[in-house]
PDB file of C-alpha atoms and ligand atoms in Angstrom:
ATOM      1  CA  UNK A 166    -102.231 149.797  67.256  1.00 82.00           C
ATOM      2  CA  UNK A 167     -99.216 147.637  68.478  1.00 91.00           C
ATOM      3  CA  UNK A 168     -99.796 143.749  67.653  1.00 93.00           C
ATOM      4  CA  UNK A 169    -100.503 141.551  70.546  1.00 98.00           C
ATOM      5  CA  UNK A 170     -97.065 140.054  69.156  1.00 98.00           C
ATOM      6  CA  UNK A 171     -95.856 143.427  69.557  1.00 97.00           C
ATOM      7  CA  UNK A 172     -96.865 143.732  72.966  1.00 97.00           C
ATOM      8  CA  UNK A 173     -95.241 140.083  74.247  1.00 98.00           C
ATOM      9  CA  UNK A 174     -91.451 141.606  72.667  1.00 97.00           C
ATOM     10  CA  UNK A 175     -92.014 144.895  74.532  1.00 96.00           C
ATOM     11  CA  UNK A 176     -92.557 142.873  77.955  1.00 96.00           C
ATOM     12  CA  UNK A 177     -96.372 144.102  78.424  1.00 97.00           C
ATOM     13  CA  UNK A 178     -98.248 140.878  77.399  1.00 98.00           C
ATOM     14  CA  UNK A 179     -96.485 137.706  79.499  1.00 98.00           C
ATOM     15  CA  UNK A 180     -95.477 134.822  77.422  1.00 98.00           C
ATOM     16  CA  UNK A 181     -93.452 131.823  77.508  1.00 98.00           C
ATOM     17  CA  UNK A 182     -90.285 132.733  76.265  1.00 98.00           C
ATOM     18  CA  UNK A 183     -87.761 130.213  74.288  1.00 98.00           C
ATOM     19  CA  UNK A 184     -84.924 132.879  72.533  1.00 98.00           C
ATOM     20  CA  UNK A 185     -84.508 136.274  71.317  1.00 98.00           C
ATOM     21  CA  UNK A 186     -81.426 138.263  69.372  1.00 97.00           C
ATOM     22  CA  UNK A 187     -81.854 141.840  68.093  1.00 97.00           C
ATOM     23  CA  UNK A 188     -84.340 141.266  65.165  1.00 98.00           C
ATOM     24  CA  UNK A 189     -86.546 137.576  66.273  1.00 98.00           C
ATOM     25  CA  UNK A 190     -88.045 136.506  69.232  1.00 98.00           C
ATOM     26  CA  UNK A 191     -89.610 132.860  69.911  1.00 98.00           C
ATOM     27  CA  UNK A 192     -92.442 131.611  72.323  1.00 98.00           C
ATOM     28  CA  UNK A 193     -94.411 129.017  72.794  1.00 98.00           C
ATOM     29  CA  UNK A 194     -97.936 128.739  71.698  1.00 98.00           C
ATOM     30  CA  UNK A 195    -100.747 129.582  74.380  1.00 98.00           C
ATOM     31  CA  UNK A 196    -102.866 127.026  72.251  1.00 98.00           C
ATOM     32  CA  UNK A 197    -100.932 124.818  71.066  1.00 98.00           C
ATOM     33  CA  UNK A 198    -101.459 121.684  68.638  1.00 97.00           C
ATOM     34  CA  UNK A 199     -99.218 119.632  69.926  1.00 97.00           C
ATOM     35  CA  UNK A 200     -96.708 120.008  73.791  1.00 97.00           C
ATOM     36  CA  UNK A 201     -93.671 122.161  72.019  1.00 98.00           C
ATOM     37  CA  UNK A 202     -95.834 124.128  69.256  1.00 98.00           C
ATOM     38  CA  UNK A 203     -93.889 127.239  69.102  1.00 98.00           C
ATOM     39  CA  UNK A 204     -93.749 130.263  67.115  1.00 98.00           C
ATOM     40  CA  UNK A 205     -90.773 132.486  65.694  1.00 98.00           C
ATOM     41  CA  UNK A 206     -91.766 135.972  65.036  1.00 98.00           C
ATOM     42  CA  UNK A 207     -89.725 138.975  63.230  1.00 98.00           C
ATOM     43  CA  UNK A 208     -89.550 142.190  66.044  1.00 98.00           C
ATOM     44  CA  UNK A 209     -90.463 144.322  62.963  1.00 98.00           C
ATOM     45  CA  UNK A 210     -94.322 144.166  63.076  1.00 97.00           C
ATOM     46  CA  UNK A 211     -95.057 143.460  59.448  1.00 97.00           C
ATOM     47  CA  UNK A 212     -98.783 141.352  58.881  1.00 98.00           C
ATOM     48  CA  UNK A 213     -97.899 139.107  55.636  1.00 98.00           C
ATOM     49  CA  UNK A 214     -94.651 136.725  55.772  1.00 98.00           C
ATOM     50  CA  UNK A 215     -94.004 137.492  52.154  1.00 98.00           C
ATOM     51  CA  UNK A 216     -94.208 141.572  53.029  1.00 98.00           C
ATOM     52  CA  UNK A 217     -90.936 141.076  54.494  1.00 98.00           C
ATOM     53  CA  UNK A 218     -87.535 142.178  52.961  1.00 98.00           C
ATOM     54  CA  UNK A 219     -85.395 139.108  51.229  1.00 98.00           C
ATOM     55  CA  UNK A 220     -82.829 139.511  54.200  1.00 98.00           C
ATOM     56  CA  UNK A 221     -85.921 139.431  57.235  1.00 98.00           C
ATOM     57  CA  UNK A 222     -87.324 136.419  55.636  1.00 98.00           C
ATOM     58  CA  UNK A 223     -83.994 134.389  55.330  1.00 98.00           C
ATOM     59  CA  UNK A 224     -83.196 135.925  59.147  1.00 98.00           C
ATOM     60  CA  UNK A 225     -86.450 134.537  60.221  1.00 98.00           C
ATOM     61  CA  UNK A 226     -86.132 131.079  58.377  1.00 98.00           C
ATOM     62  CA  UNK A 227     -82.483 130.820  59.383  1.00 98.00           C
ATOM     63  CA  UNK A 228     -83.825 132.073  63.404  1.00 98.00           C
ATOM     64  CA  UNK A 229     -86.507 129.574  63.110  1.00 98.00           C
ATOM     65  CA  UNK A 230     -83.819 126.691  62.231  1.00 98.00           C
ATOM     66  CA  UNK A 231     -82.356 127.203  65.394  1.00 98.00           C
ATOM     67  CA  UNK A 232     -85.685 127.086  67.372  1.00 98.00           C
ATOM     68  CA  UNK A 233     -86.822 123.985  65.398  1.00 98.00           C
ATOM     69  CA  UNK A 234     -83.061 122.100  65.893  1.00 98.00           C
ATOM     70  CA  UNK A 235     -83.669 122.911  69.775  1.00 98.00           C
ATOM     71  CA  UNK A 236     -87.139 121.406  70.008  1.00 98.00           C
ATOM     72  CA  UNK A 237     -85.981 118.366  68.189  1.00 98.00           C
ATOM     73  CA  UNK A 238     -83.727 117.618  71.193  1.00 98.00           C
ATOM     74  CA  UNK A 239     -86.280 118.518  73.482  1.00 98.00           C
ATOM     75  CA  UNK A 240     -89.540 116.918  72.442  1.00 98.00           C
ATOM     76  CA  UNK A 241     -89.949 113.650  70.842  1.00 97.00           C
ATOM     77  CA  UNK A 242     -91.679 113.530  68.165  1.00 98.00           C
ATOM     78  CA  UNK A 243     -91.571 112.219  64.329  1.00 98.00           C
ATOM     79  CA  UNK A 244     -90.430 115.514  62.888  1.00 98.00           C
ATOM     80  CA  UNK A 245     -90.818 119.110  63.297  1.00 98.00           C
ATOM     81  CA  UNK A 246     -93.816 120.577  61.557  1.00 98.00           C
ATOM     82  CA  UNK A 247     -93.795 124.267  59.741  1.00 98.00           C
ATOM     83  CA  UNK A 248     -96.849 126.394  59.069  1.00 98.00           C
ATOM     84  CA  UNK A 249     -97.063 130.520  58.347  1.00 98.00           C
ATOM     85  CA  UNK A 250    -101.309 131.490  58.847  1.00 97.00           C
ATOM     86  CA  UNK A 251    -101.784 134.632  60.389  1.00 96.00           C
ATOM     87  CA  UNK A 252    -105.090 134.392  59.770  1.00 96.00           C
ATOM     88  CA  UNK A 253    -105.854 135.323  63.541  1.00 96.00           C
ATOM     89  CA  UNK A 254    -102.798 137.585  64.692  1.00 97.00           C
ATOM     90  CA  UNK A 255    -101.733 140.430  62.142  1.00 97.00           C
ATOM     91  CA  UNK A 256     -98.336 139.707  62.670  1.00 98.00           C
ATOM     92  CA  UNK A 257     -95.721 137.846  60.370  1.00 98.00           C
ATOM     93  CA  UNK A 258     -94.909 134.283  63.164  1.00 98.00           C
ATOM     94  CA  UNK A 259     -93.745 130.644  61.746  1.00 98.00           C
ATOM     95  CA  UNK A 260     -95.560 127.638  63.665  1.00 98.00           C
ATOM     96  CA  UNK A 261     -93.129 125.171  64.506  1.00 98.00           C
ATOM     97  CA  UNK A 262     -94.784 121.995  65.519  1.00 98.00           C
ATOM     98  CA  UNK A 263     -93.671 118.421  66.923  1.00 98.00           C
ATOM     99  CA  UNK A 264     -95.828 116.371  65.087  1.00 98.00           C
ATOM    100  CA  UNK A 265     -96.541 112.583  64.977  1.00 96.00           C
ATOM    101  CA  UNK A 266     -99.546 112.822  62.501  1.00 96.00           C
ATOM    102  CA  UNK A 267    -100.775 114.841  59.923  1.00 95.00           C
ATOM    103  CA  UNK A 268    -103.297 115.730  62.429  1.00 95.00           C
ATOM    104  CA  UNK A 269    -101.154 117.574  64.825  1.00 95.00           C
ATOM    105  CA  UNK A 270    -100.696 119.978  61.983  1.00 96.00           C
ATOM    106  CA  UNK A 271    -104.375 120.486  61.808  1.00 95.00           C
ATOM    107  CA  UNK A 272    -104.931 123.908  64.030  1.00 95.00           C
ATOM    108  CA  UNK A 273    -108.694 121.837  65.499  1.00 93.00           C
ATOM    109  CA  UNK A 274    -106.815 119.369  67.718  1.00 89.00           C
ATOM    110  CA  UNK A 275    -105.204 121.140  70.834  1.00 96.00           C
ATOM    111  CA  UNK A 276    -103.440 119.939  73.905  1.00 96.00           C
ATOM    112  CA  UNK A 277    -103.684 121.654  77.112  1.00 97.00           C
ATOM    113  CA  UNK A 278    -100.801 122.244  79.510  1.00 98.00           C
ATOM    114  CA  UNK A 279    -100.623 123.891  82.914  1.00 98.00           C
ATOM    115  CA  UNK A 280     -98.647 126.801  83.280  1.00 98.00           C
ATOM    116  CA  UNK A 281     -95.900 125.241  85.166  1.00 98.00           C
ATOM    117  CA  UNK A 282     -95.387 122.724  82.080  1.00 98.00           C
ATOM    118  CA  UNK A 283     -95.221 125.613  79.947  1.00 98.00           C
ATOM    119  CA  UNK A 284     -92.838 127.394  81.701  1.00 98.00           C
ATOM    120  CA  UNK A 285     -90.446 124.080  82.287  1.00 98.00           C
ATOM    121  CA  UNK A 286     -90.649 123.264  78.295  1.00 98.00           C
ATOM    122  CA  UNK A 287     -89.738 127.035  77.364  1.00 98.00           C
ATOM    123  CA  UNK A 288     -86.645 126.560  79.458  1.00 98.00           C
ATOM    124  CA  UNK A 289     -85.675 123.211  78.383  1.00 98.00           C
ATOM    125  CA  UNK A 290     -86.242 124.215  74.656  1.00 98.00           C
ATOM    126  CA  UNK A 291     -83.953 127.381  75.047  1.00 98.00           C
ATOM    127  CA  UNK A 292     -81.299 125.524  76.898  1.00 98.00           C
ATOM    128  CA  UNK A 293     -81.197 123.411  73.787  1.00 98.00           C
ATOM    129  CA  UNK A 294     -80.428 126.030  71.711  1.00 98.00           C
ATOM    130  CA  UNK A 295     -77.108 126.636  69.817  1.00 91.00           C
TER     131      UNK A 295
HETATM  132  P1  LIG B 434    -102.711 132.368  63.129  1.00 50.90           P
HETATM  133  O1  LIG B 434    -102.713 133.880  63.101  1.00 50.90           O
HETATM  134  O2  LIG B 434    -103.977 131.794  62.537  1.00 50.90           O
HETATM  135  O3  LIG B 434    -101.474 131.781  62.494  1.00 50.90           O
HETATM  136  O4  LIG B 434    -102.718 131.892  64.644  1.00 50.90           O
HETATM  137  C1  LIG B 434    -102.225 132.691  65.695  1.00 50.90           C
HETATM  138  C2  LIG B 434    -101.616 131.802  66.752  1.00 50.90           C
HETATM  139  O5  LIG B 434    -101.172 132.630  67.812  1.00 50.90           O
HETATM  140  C3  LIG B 434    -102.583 130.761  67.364  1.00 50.90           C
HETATM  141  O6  LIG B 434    -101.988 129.472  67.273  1.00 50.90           O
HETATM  142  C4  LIG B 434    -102.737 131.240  68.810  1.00 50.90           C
HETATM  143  O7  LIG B 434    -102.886 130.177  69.722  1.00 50.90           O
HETATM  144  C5  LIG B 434    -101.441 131.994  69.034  1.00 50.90           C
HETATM  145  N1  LIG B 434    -101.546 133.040  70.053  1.00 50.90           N
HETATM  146  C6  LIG B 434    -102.464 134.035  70.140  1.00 50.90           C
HETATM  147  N2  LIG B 434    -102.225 134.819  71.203  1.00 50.90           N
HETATM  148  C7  LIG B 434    -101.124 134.320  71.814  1.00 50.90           C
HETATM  149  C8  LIG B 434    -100.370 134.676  72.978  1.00 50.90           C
HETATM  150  N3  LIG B 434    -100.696 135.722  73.735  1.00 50.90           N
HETATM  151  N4  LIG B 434     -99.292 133.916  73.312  1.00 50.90           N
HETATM  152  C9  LIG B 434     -98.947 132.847  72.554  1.00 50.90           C
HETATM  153  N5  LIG B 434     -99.612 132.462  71.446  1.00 50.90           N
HETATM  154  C10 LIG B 434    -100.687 133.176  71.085  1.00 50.90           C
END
């Protein structure tokens, strides 16, 4: 059965996109830690981030540069967190997170936002993007 990551890059699940090219798609967090928590995913549904080929790693690391340059500009913060889990969702995604503490790396604390705010940050993160 198609991920629910899957589902989001074939247009069936809605989700607050940031950028896609032919092989990685980004998207905000529905739950996020902290306002700009985003996550970079490979199109290729593959469960465990070392699973993936040499070249789909460094394309998602090298994707996820650009999505983590772009929320630097957008979101103030101290620096951009990085986490790979995928403890909940079967599918390989990088958690980029504007952090300020350690604790906004810790997935307990969440922030809520409205749906408007999450579709204004998407766009302002993707027109950030090189
Ligand atoms: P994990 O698999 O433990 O790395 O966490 C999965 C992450 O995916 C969590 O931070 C969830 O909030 C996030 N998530 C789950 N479903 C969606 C969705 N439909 N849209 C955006 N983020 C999601």
């Amino acid at each position: 059965m198609a991920s629910i990551f899957s589902k989001i890059i074939a247009g069936e699940l809605p989700s607050y996109k940031i950028a896609e090219n032919e092989e990685f798609f980004a998207f905000l967090d529905i739950n996020p830690n902290a306002k700009g928590h985003a996550l970079v995913i490979p199109k290729r549904e593959e469960n465990k981030l070392f699973d993936l080929s040499q070249s789909e790693y460094d394309g998602l690391m090298r994707f996820s540069y650009q999505v983590a340059k772009a929320l630097e500009k957008t979101v103030p913060c101290e620096r951009i967190g990085m986490s790979v889990i995928g403890l909940e969702v079967p599918h390989v995604h990088v958690h980029l997170i504007p952090i300020n503490t350690m604790d906004d790396m810790r997935f307990v604390n969440k922030v809520s936002l409205t749906a408007d705010e999450f579709t204004s940050l998407a766009a302002a993160i993707a027109a950030n993007m090189e």
